[in-house]
Amino acid sequence: MMINLTDMKTVRSILSRHGFHFSKKLGQNFLVDPSVCPRIAEEGNAAPGFGVLEIGPGIGTLTQQLALRAEKVTSVELDQRLLPILEETVGEFDNLHILHGDILQFDVPQLLEQEFPGMHVAVCANLPYYITTPIIFNLLESSLDFTSLTLMMQKEVAERLAAQPGSSSKAYGPLSIAVQTQMSVDLALEVGHASFMPQPKVDSAVVVLTPLEKPADVGDRKQFNRVVKLCFAQRRKTLANSLSAALPGIPKESIQQAIADMGLPAAVRGEQLTLEDFAALSAALGREADGD
Ligand code: SAM
């Protein structure tokens, strides 16, 4: 019979039997809310015919729900102390493979090839919050062949991923733009801190990222990312002022002209620009820098 990993008494007893203490450094807040893991598994394409890559299985609460539904699950856990616990809690699943290591050190395309040959692959995770952004960037850079990425993160980071230009909050920025050029972003579920053991100070949210059929054409991505970063570096300044301070090699008049050519007002600020505006600006400034 499957162990009930959302029963606090059961969880405490397993942890104490293994002498386990939570590591704050590794972002260990385990889900103990019975309604959340099945929702993540369902939103996250864990289904027959699909492979699921899980990051950070912890004691296996979400892992159980994934392994019940998917063809195959591979879970990467950094904390070696959790391996014997996982053996006890999810060892019964013969469609589950636990790998020990740091997800940021894996060659993800090679991992997918090795673990899920010929399969559609989804990523599902209750992420360690201290490395949410590097993990997202790593996954985006390594493969767009994922069916979806269903990720639990701090609510504030989820809001940044979904933020739109001109939104009153400070949420819209380089992270929103980098993700939205490649993925559609859906906030699937908000999860309060009481759903975790131990309880984090912040609330969380589950976000589903799905690759766009046609990723935005941003030209030279390195140049695009650089321009986006510069546009947000000094949020209180107008775009023209902040870019001309950051790019002393380009005359301020040329920057003002590029902004006017895009049909934007002279006093526009970075947070009002759409993805298309950033792509046009990046191309115009690239031409300037090349001396056209
Ligand atoms: N999935 C479990 C759950 O929902 O209860 C645990 C989630 S907990 C927020 C994050 C997990 O990621 C922990 O088990 C932690 O040890 C693991 N972890 C932290 N850093 C990691 C890394 N770089 N690579 C893989 N796993 C990591």
Short mmCIF file of C-alpha atoms and ligand atoms in Angstrom, two decimals:
data_model
loop_
_atom_site.label_atom_id
_atom_site.label_comp_id
_atom_site.label_asym_id
_atom_site.label_seq_id
_atom_site.Cartn_x
_atom_site.Cartn_y
_atom_site.Cartn_z
CA MET A 1 0.00 0.00 0.00
CA MET A 2 1.24 3.50 -0.86
CA ILE A 3 2.50 5.44 2.16
CA ASN A 4 0.42 8.55 2.88
CA LEU A 5 3.02 11.31 2.68
CA THR A 6 0.53 14.06 3.43
CA ASP A 7 -0.19 12.65 6.87
CA MET A 8 1.93 14.72 9.26
CA LYS A 9 2.31 11.91 11.80
CA THR A 10 3.54 9.47 9.16
CA VAL A 11 5.96 12.04 7.71
CA ARG A 12 7.38 12.98 11.14
CA SER A 13 7.85 9.32 12.00
CA ILE A 14 9.72 8.56 8.73
CA LEU A 15 11.92 11.63 9.10
CA SER A 16 12.80 10.90 12.71
CA ARG A 17 13.51 7.21 12.01
CA HIS A 18 16.05 8.36 9.39
CA GLY A 19 17.42 11.12 11.64
CA PHE A 20 16.58 13.65 8.92
CA HIS A 21 16.71 17.41 9.55
CA PHE A 22 15.48 19.92 6.98
CA SER A 23 18.11 21.90 5.11
CA LYS A 24 17.11 25.52 4.65
CA LYS A 25 20.05 25.95 2.29
CA LEU A 26 18.59 23.35 -0.11
CA GLY A 27 15.14 24.96 -0.07
CA GLN A 28 13.51 21.99 1.65
CA ASN A 29 9.83 22.73 2.19
CA PHE A 30 7.92 19.53 1.57
CA LEU A 31 4.31 19.51 0.41
CA VAL A 32 1.90 18.02 2.95
CA ASP A 33 -1.39 19.22 1.46
CA PRO A 34 -3.26 16.23 -0.05
CA SER A 35 -4.95 18.35 -2.73
CA VAL A 36 -1.87 19.99 -4.25
CA CYS A 37 0.28 17.15 -5.66
CA PRO A 38 -2.51 15.49 -7.66
CA ARG A 39 -3.30 18.93 -9.16
CA ILE A 40 0.35 19.50 -10.16
CA ALA A 41 0.53 16.02 -11.70
CA GLU A 42 -2.66 16.59 -13.68
CA GLU A 43 -1.76 20.12 -14.84
CA GLY A 44 1.72 18.85 -15.68
CA ASN A 45 0.93 16.24 -18.35
CA ALA A 46 1.79 13.25 -16.17
CA ALA A 47 -0.14 10.71 -18.26
CA PRO A 48 0.29 7.39 -20.08
CA GLY A 49 2.79 7.78 -22.92
CA PHE A 50 4.55 10.73 -21.24
CA GLY A 51 7.86 10.87 -19.45
CA VAL A 52 8.21 13.26 -16.52
CA LEU A 53 11.41 14.81 -15.26
CA GLU A 54 11.02 15.82 -11.62
CA ILE A 55 13.47 18.16 -9.92
CA GLY A 56 13.92 17.70 -6.16
CA PRO A 57 11.59 14.85 -5.11
CA GLY A 58 12.20 15.45 -1.38
CA ILE A 59 10.51 12.56 0.41
CA GLY A 60 8.47 11.70 -2.68
CA THR A 61 5.07 13.30 -2.13
CA LEU A 62 4.72 14.69 -5.66
CA THR A 63 6.77 11.78 -7.05
CA GLN A 64 4.05 9.32 -5.99
CA GLN A 65 1.40 11.24 -7.92
CA LEU A 66 3.61 11.51 -10.99
CA ALA A 67 4.54 7.82 -10.96
CA LEU A 68 0.88 6.83 -10.61
CA ARG A 69 0.04 8.66 -13.84
CA ALA A 70 3.07 8.87 -16.17
CA GLU A 71 4.75 6.23 -18.29
CA LYS A 72 8.10 6.94 -16.69
CA VAL A 73 9.37 9.37 -14.06
CA THR A 74 12.97 10.37 -13.49
CA SER A 75 13.59 12.43 -10.34
CA VAL A 76 16.84 14.28 -9.66
CA GLU A 77 17.61 14.88 -5.97
CA LEU A 78 20.71 16.64 -4.66
CA ASP A 79 20.45 15.69 -0.98
CA GLN A 80 21.96 12.24 -0.52
CA ARG A 81 20.25 11.87 2.89
CA LEU A 82 16.90 11.65 1.08
CA LEU A 83 17.85 8.63 -1.03
CA PRO A 84 17.17 5.94 1.63
CA ILE A 85 13.92 7.71 2.52
CA LEU A 86 12.84 7.70 -1.13
CA GLU A 87 13.73 4.01 -1.32
CA GLU A 88 11.20 3.44 1.46
CA THR A 89 8.47 5.83 0.25
CA VAL A 90 8.49 5.35 -3.54
CA GLY A 91 10.75 2.31 -4.06
CA GLU A 92 7.71 0.25 -5.07
CA PHE A 93 7.26 2.11 -8.41
CA ASP A 94 9.03 0.27 -11.21
CA ASN A 95 8.47 3.20 -13.64
CA LEU A 96 10.53 5.51 -11.40
CA HIS A 97 14.25 6.23 -11.59
CA ILE A 98 15.87 8.39 -8.89
CA LEU A 99 19.12 10.10 -9.81
CA HIS A 100 21.44 11.69 -7.30
CA GLY A 101 22.91 15.06 -8.32
CA ASP A 102 22.55 18.78 -8.87
CA ILE A 103 20.09 19.53 -11.67
CA LEU A 104 22.17 22.54 -12.68
CA GLN A 105 25.15 20.26 -13.39
CA PHE A 106 23.27 17.85 -15.65
CA ASP A 107 23.47 18.03 -19.42
CA VAL A 108 19.67 18.15 -19.79
CA PRO A 109 19.37 17.17 -23.50
CA GLN A 110 21.62 14.15 -22.82
CA LEU A 111 19.61 13.28 -19.71
CA LEU A 112 16.35 13.36 -21.71
CA GLU A 113 17.85 11.22 -24.45
CA GLN A 114 19.05 8.65 -21.94
CA GLU A 115 15.96 8.56 -19.71
CA PHE A 116 13.12 9.11 -22.16
CA PRO A 117 14.11 7.89 -25.65
CA GLY A 118 11.35 8.67 -28.14
CA MET A 119 8.96 9.96 -25.46
CA HIS A 120 7.20 13.27 -24.94
CA VAL A 121 8.68 14.76 -21.80
CA ALA A 122 7.18 17.15 -19.27
CA VAL A 123 8.94 18.72 -16.30
CA CYS A 124 7.13 18.84 -12.96
CA ALA A 125 8.63 20.20 -9.79
CA ASN A 126 8.14 21.87 -6.48
CA LEU A 127 11.33 23.83 -7.03
CA PRO A 128 13.98 24.64 -4.45
CA TYR A 129 13.29 28.40 -4.32
CA TYR A 130 16.92 29.47 -3.93
CA ILE A 131 17.65 28.47 -7.54
CA THR A 132 14.27 28.92 -9.28
CA THR A 133 15.56 31.39 -11.87
CA PRO A 134 18.75 29.50 -12.84
CA ILE A 135 16.73 26.29 -13.21
CA ILE A 136 14.18 27.98 -15.47
CA PHE A 137 16.94 29.53 -17.62
CA ASN A 138 18.78 26.22 -17.73
CA LEU A 139 15.67 24.37 -18.95
CA LEU A 140 14.81 27.07 -21.48
CA GLU A 141 18.31 27.05 -22.92
CA SER A 142 18.71 23.30 -22.99
CA SER A 143 15.60 22.14 -24.80
CA LEU A 144 12.30 23.42 -26.09
CA ASP A 145 11.13 19.89 -26.79
CA PHE A 146 9.37 19.76 -23.43
CA THR A 147 5.62 19.37 -23.58
CA SER A 148 5.37 21.72 -20.61
CA LEU A 149 7.13 22.86 -17.47
CA THR A 150 4.84 22.79 -14.42
CA LEU A 151 6.67 24.47 -11.61
CA MET A 152 5.87 25.46 -8.06
CA MET A 153 7.71 28.62 -7.06
CA GLN A 154 7.45 31.66 -4.83
CA LYS A 155 4.28 33.54 -5.73
CA GLU A 156 6.27 36.70 -6.32
CA VAL A 157 8.44 34.95 -8.95
CA ALA A 158 5.32 33.47 -10.58
CA GLU A 159 3.93 37.01 -10.87
CA ARG A 160 7.14 38.15 -12.52
CA LEU A 161 6.90 35.35 -15.10
CA ALA A 162 3.33 36.27 -16.00
CA ALA A 163 3.63 40.08 -15.81
CA GLN A 164 2.62 42.20 -18.79
CA PRO A 165 3.99 45.59 -19.92
CA GLY A 166 2.57 48.63 -18.18
CA SER A 167 1.43 46.60 -15.16
CA SER A 168 1.45 48.78 -12.08
CA SER A 169 3.67 46.42 -10.11
CA LYS A 170 7.43 46.14 -10.55
CA ALA A 171 6.94 42.54 -11.66
CA TYR A 172 7.49 43.05 -15.42
CA GLY A 173 11.18 42.78 -16.18
CA PRO A 174 13.97 40.74 -17.82
CA LEU A 175 12.70 37.42 -16.40
CA SER A 176 9.15 37.97 -17.74
CA ILE A 177 10.53 38.89 -21.14
CA ALA A 178 13.08 36.04 -21.43
CA VAL A 179 10.37 33.49 -20.61
CA GLN A 180 7.54 35.03 -22.63
CA THR A 181 9.60 35.11 -25.85
CA GLN A 182 9.59 31.29 -25.75
CA MET A 183 6.72 30.10 -23.55
CA SER A 184 3.12 30.85 -22.74
CA VAL A 185 2.70 31.37 -18.99
CA ASP A 186 -0.36 30.22 -17.02
CA LEU A 187 -0.81 30.65 -13.30
CA ALA A 188 -2.49 27.35 -12.45
CA LEU A 189 -2.75 27.37 -8.69
CA GLU A 190 -1.93 29.48 -5.63
CA VAL A 191 -0.66 27.59 -2.62
CA GLY A 192 -0.50 29.07 0.88
CA HIS A 193 2.45 28.50 3.20
CA ALA A 194 0.38 26.15 5.42
CA SER A 195 0.58 23.49 2.69
CA PHE A 196 4.27 22.85 3.45
CA MET A 197 6.44 21.31 6.14
CA PRO A 198 8.26 23.31 7.40
CA GLN A 199 6.16 26.33 6.42
CA PRO A 200 8.00 28.89 4.28
CA LYS A 201 7.54 32.61 5.03
CA VAL A 202 6.12 33.27 1.57
CA ASP A 203 3.15 32.02 -0.44
CA SER A 204 3.69 29.93 -3.54
CA ALA A 205 2.12 29.37 -6.94
CA VAL A 206 2.17 26.70 -9.62
CA VAL A 207 2.95 27.99 -13.09
CA VAL A 208 2.53 26.04 -16.32
CA LEU A 209 4.96 27.07 -19.07
CA THR A 210 4.16 25.75 -22.55
CA PRO A 211 6.48 26.26 -25.52
CA LEU A 212 5.05 28.74 -28.05
CA GLU A 213 4.42 27.28 -31.48
CA LYS A 214 6.27 30.25 -32.87
CA PRO A 215 8.81 31.68 -30.42
CA ALA A 216 9.16 35.49 -30.70
CA ASP A 217 11.72 36.61 -33.29
CA VAL A 218 14.18 38.58 -31.17
CA GLY A 219 17.13 38.54 -33.58
CA ASP A 220 20.47 38.08 -31.85
CA ARG A 221 19.33 36.74 -28.46
CA LYS A 222 22.48 37.80 -26.62
CA GLN A 223 22.10 41.39 -27.82
CA PHE A 224 18.36 41.24 -27.09
CA ASN A 225 18.93 40.07 -23.50
CA ARG A 226 21.55 42.76 -23.00
CA VAL A 227 19.24 45.53 -24.25
CA VAL A 228 16.37 44.27 -22.09
CA LYS A 229 18.62 44.27 -19.01
CA LEU A 230 19.80 47.81 -19.73
CA CYS A 231 16.24 49.04 -20.23
CA PHE A 232 15.33 47.92 -16.70
CA ALA A 233 18.61 48.83 -15.00
CA GLN A 234 17.36 52.24 -13.87
CA ARG A 235 13.62 51.99 -13.61
CA ARG A 236 13.12 55.55 -12.43
CA LYS A 237 14.73 57.08 -15.52
CA THR A 238 13.14 57.40 -18.94
CA LEU A 239 14.27 54.78 -21.44
CA ALA A 240 16.30 57.32 -23.43
CA ASN A 241 18.16 58.54 -20.34
CA SER A 242 18.86 55.14 -18.94
CA LEU A 243 20.07 53.74 -22.29
CA SER A 244 22.28 56.72 -23.06
CA ALA A 245 23.89 56.46 -19.60
CA ALA A 246 24.50 52.73 -20.17
CA LEU A 247 25.68 53.02 -23.79
CA PRO A 248 28.09 55.97 -23.92
CA GLY A 249 29.30 54.82 -27.36
CA ILE A 250 25.93 55.63 -28.95
CA PRO A 251 24.91 59.34 -29.21
CA LYS A 252 21.81 60.17 -27.16
CA GLU A 253 20.13 61.64 -30.27
CA SER A 254 20.42 58.26 -32.03
CA ILE A 255 18.75 56.53 -29.09
CA GLN A 256 15.98 59.18 -29.04
CA GLN A 257 15.57 58.72 -32.81
CA ALA A 258 15.32 54.91 -32.47
CA ILE A 259 12.62 55.35 -29.82
CA ALA A 260 10.71 57.87 -31.99
CA ASP A 261 11.02 55.58 -35.06
CA MET A 262 9.27 52.88 -33.08
CA GLY A 263 6.33 55.23 -32.57
CA LEU A 264 6.93 55.51 -28.83
CA PRO A 265 6.68 58.73 -26.79
CA ALA A 266 10.00 60.38 -25.85
CA ALA A 267 9.42 59.88 -22.11
CA VAL A 268 8.59 56.15 -22.40
CA ARG A 269 9.96 53.85 -19.69
CA GLY A 270 11.31 50.32 -20.08
CA GLU A 271 8.37 48.68 -18.30
CA GLN A 272 5.95 49.98 -20.97
CA LEU A 273 7.65 48.18 -23.87
CA THR A 274 6.24 45.00 -25.38
CA LEU A 275 8.35 42.04 -26.53
CA GLU A 276 8.11 43.34 -30.11
CA ASP A 277 9.31 46.80 -28.98
CA PHE A 278 12.33 45.25 -27.26
CA ALA A 279 13.14 43.22 -30.38
CA ALA A 280 12.91 46.36 -32.59
CA LEU A 281 15.01 48.39 -30.14
CA SER A 282 17.62 45.65 -29.92
CA ALA A 283 17.88 45.54 -33.74
CA ALA A 284 18.10 49.37 -34.01
CA LEU A 285 20.78 49.66 -31.31
CA GLY A 286 22.68 46.75 -32.83
CA ARG A 287 22.81 48.67 -36.13
CA GLU A 288 23.97 51.80 -34.27
CA ALA A 289 26.70 49.89 -32.50
CA ASP A 290 27.76 48.42 -35.87
CA GLY A 291 28.00 52.00 -37.21
CA ASP A 292 25.16 51.80 -39.79
N1 SAM B 1 9.11 17.61 -4.26
C1 SAM B 1 9.14 17.65 -2.81
C2 SAM B 1 7.81 18.12 -2.28
O1 SAM B 1 7.09 18.77 -3.04
O2 SAM B 1 7.50 17.87 -1.13
C3 SAM B 1 10.28 18.51 -2.28
C4 SAM B 1 10.34 19.94 -2.76
S1 SAM B 1 11.53 20.95 -1.93
C5 SAM B 1 10.81 22.55 -2.18
C6 SAM B 1 12.90 21.04 -3.06
C7 SAM B 1 13.74 19.77 -3.19
O3 SAM B 1 14.81 20.03 -4.14
C8 SAM B 1 14.43 19.30 -1.93
O4 SAM B 1 14.23 17.91 -1.79
C9 SAM B 1 15.92 19.62 -2.15
O5 SAM B 1 16.79 18.74 -1.46
C10 SAM B 1 16.03 19.46 -3.67
N2 SAM B 1 17.12 20.24 -4.28
C11 SAM B 1 17.67 21.39 -3.84
N3 SAM B 1 18.61 21.83 -4.70
C12 SAM B 1 18.65 20.92 -5.72
C13 SAM B 1 19.43 20.81 -6.91
N4 SAM B 1 20.33 21.73 -7.22
N5 SAM B 1 19.22 19.74 -7.73
C14 SAM B 1 18.28 18.80 -7.41
N6 SAM B 1 17.52 18.86 -6.30
C15 SAM B 1 17.69 19.89 -5.47
#
